[in-house]
Coordinates of C-alpha atoms and ligand atoms in Angstrom, one line a residue:
M21 CA 0.0 0.0 0.0
A22 CA 1.3 3.5 -0.9
E23 CA 2.4 5.6 2.1
P24 CA -0.2 8.2 3.0
P25 CA 1.0 11.8 1.9
L26 CA 2.7 13.8 4.7
P27 CA 0.5 16.5 6.1
D28 CA 1.5 20.1 4.8
V29 CA 2.8 21.1 8.2
L30 CA 5.3 18.2 8.2
L31 CA 6.4 19.0 4.7
A32 CA 7.0 22.6 5.7
L33 CA 8.9 21.5 8.8
D34 CA 11.0 19.2 6.7
A35 CA 11.9 22.0 4.3
E36 CA 12.8 24.2 7.2
Y37 CA 15.0 21.5 8.7
A38 CA 16.9 21.1 5.4
D39 CA 17.3 24.9 5.2
I40 CA 18.8 25.0 8.7
L41 CA 21.2 22.2 8.0
G42 CA 22.1 23.9 4.7
M43 CA 22.8 27.1 6.6
L44 CA 25.4 25.4 8.8
D45 CA 27.5 24.2 5.8
R46 CA 28.9 27.3 4.1
S47 CA 29.4 25.9 0.7
A48 CA 26.0 24.2 0.6
A49 CA 24.4 27.5 1.7
V50 CA 26.1 29.4 -1.0
S51 CA 25.2 26.8 -3.7
R52 CA 21.5 27.0 -2.6
M53 CA 21.5 30.7 -2.9
V54 CA 23.2 30.8 -6.4
A55 CA 20.7 28.3 -7.6
T56 CA 17.8 30.7 -6.8
V57 CA 19.3 33.5 -8.9
P58 CA 17.9 32.6 -12.4
A59 CA 14.3 32.5 -11.0
L60 CA 14.5 35.5 -8.6
A61 CA 16.5 37.8 -10.9
G62 CA 15.2 36.7 -14.2
V63 CA 18.6 35.7 -15.7
N64 CA 19.7 32.6 -17.6
M65 CA 22.9 31.8 -15.8
A66 CA 24.4 32.5 -12.4
W67 CA 27.7 31.8 -10.5
V68 CA 29.6 33.2 -7.6
G69 CA 33.2 34.4 -7.0
E70 CA 34.7 33.6 -3.7
P71 CA 37.7 35.5 -2.1
D72 CA 41.0 33.7 -2.4
G73 CA 43.4 36.0 -0.6
A74 CA 43.0 39.8 -0.4
D75 CA 43.1 40.6 -4.0
R76 CA 41.4 38.1 -6.1
I77 CA 38.3 35.8 -6.3
V78 CA 37.8 32.3 -7.7
L79 CA 34.7 31.6 -9.7
G80 CA 32.4 28.6 -9.1
K81 CA 29.1 27.0 -8.3
S82 CA 27.8 27.9 -11.8
V83 CA 24.2 27.1 -12.8
N84 CA 23.0 26.8 -16.4
T85 CA 26.4 27.8 -18.0
P86 CA 26.7 25.5 -21.0
N87 CA 30.2 24.3 -20.4
G88 CA 31.0 25.3 -16.9
L89 CA 34.1 27.2 -18.1
V90 CA 33.9 29.8 -15.3
E91 CA 34.7 27.1 -12.7
G92 CA 38.0 27.8 -11.1
L93 CA 38.7 31.0 -13.0
V94 CA 40.8 33.4 -11.0
V95 CA 39.7 37.1 -11.2
P96 CA 42.1 39.7 -9.9
V97 CA 40.9 43.1 -8.6
G98 CA 40.0 45.4 -11.5
V99 CA 39.9 42.7 -14.1
G100 CA 36.6 41.9 -15.9
L101 CA 33.2 42.6 -14.5
G102 CA 33.7 40.9 -11.2
G103 CA 37.1 42.7 -10.8
K104 CA 35.3 46.0 -11.2
V105 CA 32.7 45.0 -8.6
L106 CA 35.6 44.0 -6.3
A107 CA 37.1 47.5 -6.7
A108 CA 33.9 49.5 -6.7
R109 CA 31.8 47.5 -4.3
R110 CA 28.6 48.2 -6.1
P111 CA 26.5 46.5 -8.8
V112 CA 27.9 46.7 -12.3
W113 CA 26.3 45.5 -15.5
V114 CA 26.9 45.4 -19.2
S115 CA 24.3 44.8 -21.9
D116 CA 26.9 42.9 -23.9
Y117 CA 30.1 41.7 -22.3
L118 CA 31.5 40.8 -25.7
T119 CA 31.5 44.3 -27.1
S120 CA 31.4 46.5 -24.0
P121 CA 34.3 49.1 -24.0
D122 CA 33.9 49.6 -20.2
I123 CA 35.4 46.1 -19.2
T124 CA 38.9 44.8 -19.5
H125 CA 38.7 41.8 -21.8
H126 CA 40.8 39.1 -20.3
F127 CA 37.8 36.7 -20.2
R128 CA 36.1 37.6 -23.5
S129 CA 36.9 34.5 -25.4
L130 CA 35.7 32.3 -22.5
A131 CA 32.4 34.4 -22.4
S132 CA 32.0 34.0 -26.1
I133 CA 32.3 30.2 -26.0
E134 CA 29.7 30.1 -23.2
G135 CA 27.4 32.4 -25.3
M136 CA 27.3 35.0 -22.5
H137 CA 26.2 38.5 -23.6
A138 CA 24.5 40.6 -20.9
M139 CA 26.2 40.2 -17.6
I140 CA 25.6 41.7 -14.1
A141 CA 27.5 41.3 -10.9
V142 CA 26.9 42.5 -7.3
P143 CA 29.1 42.4 -4.2
I144 CA 28.2 40.0 -1.4
V145 CA 28.9 42.2 1.6
H146 CA 28.5 41.7 5.4
D147 CA 29.4 44.4 7.9
G148 CA 31.6 46.2 5.3
R149 CA 33.4 42.9 4.6
L150 CA 33.4 41.6 1.0
L151 CA 32.4 37.9 1.1
G152 CA 32.2 37.5 -2.6
V153 CA 30.7 38.5 -6.0
L154 CA 27.3 37.2 -7.3
Y155 CA 26.9 37.0 -11.1
G156 CA 24.0 36.7 -13.5
A157 CA 24.2 36.5 -17.3
N158 CA 22.0 36.1 -20.3
F159 CA 22.4 34.4 -23.6
C160 CA 21.3 37.5 -25.4
E161 CA 21.9 41.2 -25.2
T162 CA 19.8 42.8 -22.4
E163 CA 19.4 46.2 -21.0
F164 CA 19.5 45.3 -17.3
G165 CA 17.8 47.8 -15.0
D166 CA 17.8 48.6 -11.3
R167 CA 15.1 45.9 -10.8
T168 CA 17.4 43.1 -11.8
A169 CA 20.2 44.6 -9.7
R170 CA 17.9 44.9 -6.7
A171 CA 16.8 41.2 -7.0
L172 CA 20.4 40.1 -7.3
E173 CA 21.4 42.2 -4.3
Q174 CA 18.6 40.6 -2.3
V175 CA 20.0 37.1 -3.0
A176 CA 23.5 38.5 -2.2
A177 CA 22.2 39.7 1.1
R178 CA 20.7 36.4 1.9
T179 CA 23.9 34.6 0.8
A180 CA 25.9 36.9 3.2
A181 CA 23.6 36.0 6.0
A182 CA 23.9 32.4 5.3
E183 CA 27.8 32.6 5.0
V184 CA 28.1 34.4 8.3
V185 CA 25.9 31.9 10.2
A186 CA 27.9 29.0 8.8
E187 CA 31.3 30.7 9.5
R188 CA 30.2 31.4 13.1
A189 CA 29.2 27.8 13.6
R190 CA 32.5 26.5 12.3
H191 CA 34.5 29.1 14.3
A192 CA 32.6 28.2 17.4
A193 CA 33.5 24.5 16.9
E194 CA 37.2 25.3 16.3
V195 CA 37.4 27.5 19.4
A196 CA 35.5 24.8 21.4
V197 CA 38.2 22.3 20.4
H198 CA 41.0 24.6 21.4
E199 CA 39.4 25.4 24.7
E200 CA 38.9 21.7 25.5
R201 CA 42.6 21.0 24.7
R202 CA 43.6 23.8 27.0
R203 CA 41.3 22.5 29.7
V204 CA 42.8 19.0 29.5
A205 CA 46.3 20.5 29.6
L206 CA 45.6 22.5 32.7
E207 CA 44.0 19.5 34.4
L208 CA 47.0 17.3 33.6
H209 CA 49.3 20.1 34.9
D210 CA 47.4 20.3 38.1
T211 CA 47.1 16.5 38.7
V212 CA 49.9 14.5 37.1
G213 CA 52.3 17.5 37.2
A214 CA 51.7 18.0 40.9
M215 CA 52.0 14.3 41.7
L216 CA 55.4 14.1 39.8
F217 CA 56.6 17.1 41.7
T218 CA 55.6 15.6 45.1
L219 CA 57.2 12.3 44.1
G220 CA 60.5 13.9 43.1
A221 CA 60.7 16.0 46.3
G222 CA 60.0 12.9 48.4
L223 CA 62.6 10.9 46.7
R224 CA 65.2 13.7 47.2
R225 CA 64.5 14.0 50.9
L226 CA 64.8 10.3 51.2
G227 CA 68.1 10.3 49.4
E228 CA 69.4 12.9 51.8
E229 CA 68.7 10.8 54.9
P230 CA 72.0 10.0 56.7
G231 CA 73.3 6.5 57.0
L232 CA 71.7 5.2 53.7
D233 CA 73.3 2.3 52.0
R234 CA 75.3 3.5 48.9
A235 CA 73.4 1.1 46.5
V236 CA 70.0 2.4 47.9
R237 CA 71.1 6.0 47.5
D238 CA 72.1 5.4 43.9
R239 CA 68.8 3.7 43.2
L240 CA 66.8 6.6 44.8
C241 CA 68.9 9.1 42.7
A242 CA 68.1 7.2 39.5
I243 CA 64.4 7.1 40.2
E244 CA 64.5 10.8 41.1
Q245 CA 66.1 11.4 37.7
Q246 CA 63.3 9.4 36.0
A247 CA 60.7 11.6 37.8
M248 CA 62.5 14.7 36.5
E249 CA 62.5 13.4 32.9
A250 CA 58.8 12.5 33.2
T251 CA 58.1 16.0 34.3
A252 CA 60.0 17.4 31.3
A253 CA 58.1 15.2 28.9
L254 CA 54.8 16.2 30.5
R255 CA 55.7 19.9 30.1
G256 CA 56.4 19.4 26.4
S257 CA 53.1 17.6 25.9
L258 CA 51.2 20.3 27.8
R259 CA 52.9 23.0 25.7
V260 CA 51.7 21.3 22.5
L261 CA 48.2 20.7 23.9
S262 CA 47.7 24.3 24.9
A263 CA 49.6 25.7 21.9
P264 CA 48.2 29.1 21.0
P265 CA 46.7 29.2 17.4
E266 CA 50.0 30.9 16.0
Q267 CA 51.8 27.7 16.6
V268 CA 49.3 25.7 14.5
A269 CA 49.1 28.5 11.9
L270 CA 50.6 26.4 9.1
G271 CA 48.3 23.4 9.7
V272 CA 45.3 25.7 10.0
A273 CA 46.2 27.5 6.7
L274 CA 46.8 24.3 4.8
R275 CA 43.5 22.8 6.1
E276 CA 41.7 26.0 5.1
H277 CA 43.1 25.8 1.5
S278 CA 42.3 22.1 1.2
T279 CA 38.8 22.6 2.5
A280 CA 38.2 25.6 0.3
F281 CA 39.5 23.5 -2.7
Q282 CA 37.1 20.6 -1.9
E283 CA 34.2 22.9 -1.4
R284 CA 34.8 24.7 -4.7
T285 CA 35.5 21.6 -6.8
G286 CA 33.8 18.7 -5.0
T287 CA 37.1 16.8 -5.5
P288 CA 38.2 15.3 -2.1
A289 CA 41.3 16.9 -0.7
R290 CA 43.0 15.3 2.4
M291 CA 45.5 17.1 4.6
I292 CA 48.0 14.9 6.5
T293 CA 50.6 16.1 8.9
L294 CA 53.4 13.4 8.8
T295 CA 55.8 14.6 11.5
E296 CA 56.0 17.1 14.3
L297 CA 56.8 20.5 12.8
P298 CA 59.4 23.0 14.1
A299 CA 58.1 26.6 14.7
L300 CA 58.4 28.8 11.6
P301 CA 58.4 32.6 11.2
G302 CA 55.2 34.0 9.7
A303 CA 56.7 34.8 6.3
R304 CA 57.8 31.2 5.7
I305 CA 54.4 29.9 6.8
A306 CA 52.8 32.3 4.4
A307 CA 55.2 31.3 1.6
L308 CA 54.3 27.5 2.1
A309 CA 50.6 28.2 2.4
D310 CA 50.6 30.3 -0.8
A311 CA 52.5 27.5 -2.6
A312 CA 49.8 25.0 -1.5
R313 CA 47.1 27.4 -2.6
E314 CA 48.6 27.9 -6.1
A315 CA 49.2 24.1 -6.4
L316 CA 45.6 23.4 -5.5
L317 CA 44.4 26.0 -8.1
N318 CA 46.5 24.3 -10.7
V319 CA 44.9 21.0 -9.8
E320 CA 41.5 22.6 -10.2
K321 CA 42.4 24.2 -13.5
H322 CA 44.6 21.7 -15.2
A323 CA 44.5 18.3 -13.6
A324 CA 41.0 16.8 -13.8
A325 CA 42.0 14.8 -10.7
Q326 CA 39.8 12.4 -8.7
S327 CA 41.5 13.3 -5.4
V328 CA 44.3 15.4 -3.9
V329 CA 46.5 14.9 -0.9
V330 CA 48.4 17.7 0.8
T331 CA 51.1 16.5 3.2
V332 CA 53.3 18.6 5.5
F333 CA 56.4 17.2 7.2
A334 CA 59.8 18.2 8.6
V335 CA 62.7 17.4 6.3
R336 CA 66.3 18.6 5.6
G337 CA 66.3 21.1 8.5
G338 CA 63.1 22.7 7.4
V339 CA 59.4 22.1 6.5
A340 CA 58.0 20.7 3.2
V341 CA 54.5 20.8 1.9
S342 CA 53.6 18.5 -1.0
V343 CA 50.4 18.6 -3.1
C344 CA 49.9 15.3 -4.9
D345 CA 47.1 14.8 -7.5
D346 CA 46.0 11.8 -9.6
G347 CA 45.1 13.8 -12.6
R348 CA 46.2 13.9 -16.2
G349 CA 49.8 14.9 -15.5
L350 CA 52.0 17.6 -16.9
G351 CA 51.9 16.5 -20.5
S352 CA 54.6 17.6 -23.0
D353 CA 53.9 21.3 -22.8
R354 CA 56.6 23.4 -21.4
L355 CA 55.6 24.9 -18.1
S356 CA 54.9 28.4 -19.3
G357 CA 52.4 29.9 -16.8
L358 CA 52.8 32.8 -14.3
G359 CA 51.6 31.1 -11.1
L360 CA 54.5 28.7 -10.6
P361 CA 57.4 31.2 -11.3
A362 CA 55.8 33.6 -8.9
T363 CA 55.4 31.0 -6.3
M364 CA 59.1 29.9 -6.8
E365 CA 60.2 33.6 -6.4
R366 CA 58.2 34.0 -3.2
L367 CA 59.8 30.8 -1.7
A368 CA 63.3 31.8 -2.8
R369 CA 62.9 35.1 -0.9
V370 CA 62.6 33.2 2.4
G371 CA 65.4 30.7 1.4
G372 CA 63.1 28.1 0.2
T373 CA 62.7 25.9 -3.0
L374 CA 60.0 24.6 -5.3
S375 CA 59.9 21.3 -7.3
I376 CA 57.2 19.9 -9.6
G377 CA 57.1 16.5 -11.4
P378 CA 55.2 13.4 -12.2
N379 CA 54.2 10.9 -9.5
D380 CA 53.2 7.2 -9.3
D381 CA 49.5 8.0 -9.9
A382 CA 50.3 9.5 -13.3
G383 CA 49.5 12.9 -11.8
V384 CA 51.6 15.8 -10.6
T385 CA 53.4 16.3 -7.2
L386 CA 54.4 19.8 -6.3
Q387 CA 56.8 20.2 -3.3
A388 CA 57.6 23.5 -1.6
W389 CA 60.3 23.6 1.1
V390 CA 61.4 26.3 3.5
P391 CA 64.3 26.2 6.1
A392 CA 63.2 26.2 9.8
Ligands
ADP1075 N1 48.5 19.7 -11.2 C1 48.7 19.9 -12.5 N2 48.3 19.0 -13.4 C2 48.5 19.2 -14.8 N3 49.2 20.2 -15.3 C3 49.6 21.1 -14.4 C4 49.4 21.0 -13.0 N4 50.0 22.1 -12.4 C5 50.6 22.8 -13.4 N5 50.3 22.2 -14.6 C6 50.8 22.8 -15.9 O1 51.8 23.7 -15.7 C7 51.5 24.9 -16.3 C8 52.1 26.1 -15.5 O2 51.3 26.4 -14.3 P1 51.3 27.8 -13.7 O3 52.7 28.5 -13.7 O4 50.6 27.8 -12.4 O5 50.4 28.6 -14.8 P2 48.8 28.7 -15.0 O6 48.2 28.0 -14.0 O7 48.5 30.2 -15.0 O8 48.7 28.1 -16.4 C9 50.0 25.0 -16.4 O9 49.6 25.7 -17.5 C10 49.7 23.5 -16.6 O10 49.9 23.2 -18.0
MG1076 MG1 48.5 28.3 -11.9

């Protein structure tokens, strides 16, 4: 027998529940918002640009674009329509992207292949902070008016709200983890640490008793030494456990880039820390994190990979980050882009190196290294 239909109130609750869950996952929230653009703003296609560093966005989450060519495209400030929105922080539109004299034309051939003519973009802003750029486009020339801009801005406002909620939820979870680690560290310090101290002090007093057999005194001395070593080991562990966020900055940055990559592309990216890492100055952490970011962008643009693994480990008196994909490999083309030379230069400035080559999965492995 067929199941009886759910009462309307349950259906409504179900939809609301899905909405709330979607709100807690930033990427899912943004995708849902972009998907509403064609219907709400009356345009054929839509996509979003998400910040990647301070001066550029990466495009993605496209709906209805014939070939999805905007996916993974990097748009610097000032370039194209989105770059103009980034700089001006207000809606910008053109009736025909392919012929408009007001827009730089870095992406014209791509727009032409996708059959994009009219294009509109609005900033996604929260509290004066730019969270992204929302785009709409039509297959034909169109004179967009304030109405379309307002509709798109409304979706942008909702997207901003959803992003902020999701970000807060994630941040709260991260802070909670850190606080819990600190709490455990303090508790261990107060219990195990105090017990070891008492033990050591007792052993010392005992060892100082007059008239002790030499062998017994030596034995007591050895045990006291062990207690001191245990105290030192405990201190080290407590330092790691309660490490302030700066000391985990590289791990946090790499995890963020991996997660952003996975969210943008849907391709799984794992981050693995293979060894304990020495402390690094901020400039070297930034150079390594930037190298990983460029490598992941290259995987997104060039590799067509099924999966990516980012590993970080101490080696040769420094720290290496390797980004390993199982994509189509480097091919026979000479490496002629701009991204890798810029990354290499940045690493060289802090005494580091970059290497790139084939791996066992027929894909590409990039490895960046900096001295500790
Ligand atoms: N993971 C990868 N898989 C396949 N090819 C890659 C990969 N990374 C880089 N490449 C190749 O190396 C070239 C140079 O990369 P890059 O200097 O970052 O320039 P860009 O990304 O702007 O093309 C790319 O154009 C591409 O052909
Ligand atoms: Mg590149």
